[in-house]
GROMACS .gro file of C-alpha atoms in nm:
model
  122
    1MET     CA    1  -0.150   0.656   6.306
    2LEU     CA    2   0.166   0.713   6.100
    3GLN     CA    3   0.155   0.361   5.962
    4ASP     CA    4  -0.159   0.459   5.770
    5TYR     CA    5   0.051   0.702   5.566
    6PHE     CA    6   0.320   0.448   5.477
    7PRO     CA    7   0.163   0.361   5.136
    8ILE     CA    8   0.167   0.730   5.045
    9LEU     CA    9   0.532   0.762   5.147
   10LEU     CA   10   0.616   0.448   4.952
   11PHE     CA   11   0.430   0.583   4.647
   12LEU     CA   12   0.626   0.910   4.664
   13ILE     CA   13   0.960   0.732   4.698
   14VAL     CA   14   0.889   0.496   4.408
   15GLY     CA   15   0.764   0.789   4.198
   16LEU     CA   16   1.080   0.987   4.264
   17LEU     CA   17   1.297   0.685   4.186
   18VAL     CA   18   1.114   0.618   3.860
   19GLY     CA   19   1.144   0.983   3.762
   20VAL     CA   20   1.495   1.066   3.880
   21ALA     CA   21   1.684   0.735   3.851
   22PRO     CA   22   1.676   0.713   3.469
   23LEU     CA   23   1.793   1.072   3.439
   24ALA     CA   24   2.076   1.022   3.685
   25LEU     CA   25   2.170   0.690   3.531
   26GLY     CA   26   2.174   0.833   3.179
   27TYR     CA   27   2.379   1.131   3.289
   28GLY     CA   28   2.630   0.913   3.476
   29VAL     CA   29   2.667   0.658   3.196
   30GLY     CA   30   2.699   0.938   2.942
   31LYS     CA   31   2.980   1.100   3.140
   32VAL     CA   32   3.168   0.773   3.186
   33LEU     CA   33   3.118   0.609   2.845
   34GLY     CA   34   3.045   0.907   2.623
   35THR     CA   35   3.300   1.082   2.408
   36VAL     CA   36   3.291   1.445   2.304
   37ARG     CA   37   3.409   1.513   1.949
   38PRO     CA   38   3.252   1.840   1.835
   39ASP     CA   39   3.282   1.940   1.473
   40SER     CA   40   3.112   2.198   1.252
   41ALA     CA   41   2.848   1.955   1.120
   42LYS     CA   42   2.737   1.854   1.470
   43LEU     CA   43   2.722   2.211   1.597
   44SER     CA   44   2.538   2.356   1.296
   45PRO     CA   45   2.166   2.439   1.316
   46TYR     CA   46   1.954   2.167   1.161
   47GLU     CA   47   1.607   2.213   1.022
   48CYS     CA   48   1.467   1.922   0.820
   49GLY     CA   49   1.790   1.874   0.630
   50PHE     CA   50   1.816   2.239   0.525
   51GLU     CA   51   1.999   2.534   0.665
   52ALA     CA   52   1.778   2.745   0.890
   53PHE     CA   53   1.578   3.002   0.693
   54GLU     CA   54   1.543   3.258   0.971
   55ASP     CA   55   1.649   3.320   1.325
   56ALA     CA   56   1.509   3.062   1.566
   57ARG     CA   57   1.403   3.341   1.801
   58MET     CA   58   1.159   3.507   1.563
   59GLN     CA   59   0.837   3.648   1.704
   60PHE     CA   60   0.509   3.472   1.641
   61ASP     CA   61   0.193   3.658   1.557
   62VAL     CA   62  -0.037   3.699   1.855
   63ARG     CA   63  -0.314   3.522   1.659
   64TYR     CA   64  -0.120   3.198   1.696
   65TYR     CA   65  -0.152   3.223   2.073
   66LEU     CA   66  -0.518   3.322   2.054
   67VAL     CA   67  -0.599   3.014   1.848
   68ALA     CA   68  -0.401   2.800   2.094
   69ILE     CA   69  -0.594   2.946   2.386
   70LEU     CA   70  -0.924   2.888   2.205
   71PHE     CA   71  -0.825   2.527   2.142
   72ILE     CA   72  -0.752   2.476   2.511
   73LEU     CA   73  -1.079   2.645   2.601
   74PHE     CA   74  -1.289   2.417   2.382
   75ASP     CA   75  -1.087   2.115   2.483
   76LEU     CA   76  -1.173   2.188   2.845
   77GLU     CA   77  -1.534   2.237   2.745
   78VAL     CA   78  -1.545   1.881   2.618
   79ALA     CA   79  -1.376   1.765   2.938
   80PHE     CA   80  -1.666   1.921   3.132
   81LEU     CA   81  -1.943   1.815   2.895
   82VAL     CA   82  -1.871   1.442   2.888
   83PRO     CA   83  -1.900   1.378   3.264
   84TRP     CA   84  -2.199   1.612   3.279
   85ALA     CA   85  -2.375   1.415   3.004
   86VAL     CA   86  -2.309   1.088   3.186
   87VAL     CA   87  -2.474   1.200   3.511
   88LEU     CA   88  -2.737   1.434   3.368
   89LYS     CA   89  -3.031   1.227   3.495
   90GLU     CA   90  -2.901   1.239   3.853
   91LEU     CA   91  -2.834   1.615   3.836
   92GLY     CA   92  -3.184   1.703   3.725
   93MET     CA   93  -3.292   2.052   3.627
   94PHE     CA   94  -3.026   2.224   3.841
   95GLY     CA   95  -2.747   2.047   3.653
   96PHE     CA   96  -2.905   2.125   3.319
   97VAL     CA   97  -2.946   2.497   3.397
   98SER     CA   98  -2.592   2.518   3.535
   99MET     CA   99  -2.446   2.371   3.216
  100MET     CA  100  -2.659   2.599   2.999
  101ILE     CA  101  -2.521   2.901   3.189
  102PHE     CA  102  -2.168   2.767   3.138
  103LEU     CA  103  -2.227   2.712   2.766
  104THR     CA  104  -2.385   3.057   2.728
  105ILE     CA  105  -2.080   3.223   2.881
  106LEU     CA  106  -1.859   3.014   2.653
  107VAL     CA  107  -2.057   3.107   2.342
  108VAL     CA  108  -2.054   3.477   2.433
  109GLY     CA  109  -1.675   3.461   2.467
  110PHE     CA  110  -1.644   3.281   2.135
  111VAL     CA  111  -1.866   3.537   1.958
  112TYR     CA  112  -1.661   3.818   2.113
  113GLU     CA  113  -1.337   3.664   1.980
  114TRP     CA  114  -1.498   3.613   1.641
  115MET     CA  115  -1.620   3.974   1.622
  116LYS     CA  116  -1.279   4.105   1.728
  117GLY     CA  117  -1.125   3.918   1.435
  118ALA     CA  118  -0.907   3.691   1.645
  119LEU     CA  119  -0.985   3.398   1.414
  120GLU     CA  120  -0.887   3.580   1.095
  121TRP     CA  121  -0.554   3.473   0.943
  122GLU     CA  122  -0.548   3.722   0.652
   0.00000   0.00000   0.00000
């Protein structure tokens, strides 16, 4: 019985080795061969060749996050629509009605965001 799970165990071990070994190897080689010579140029903030204009910890407007969430929402919509369109004939009317309900909820949410002004940048 346990021998059936050996490929899964092997997959996990190889996955951990592929993920952890390069990190450990890079850290070890960096400690042994690397040199540390800090100076003011290396420790200064760098932003496209210019000195930083503002503090790096400035607050973003909440609209930035709303647009990001909307992007993820519509990206996921496409991820659901493509497989649905491929198997639409097999799903029949039930699949069609289910997707129309999903799209209606999505459109109502989008109209709500639009009416609230979440997409306005001023």
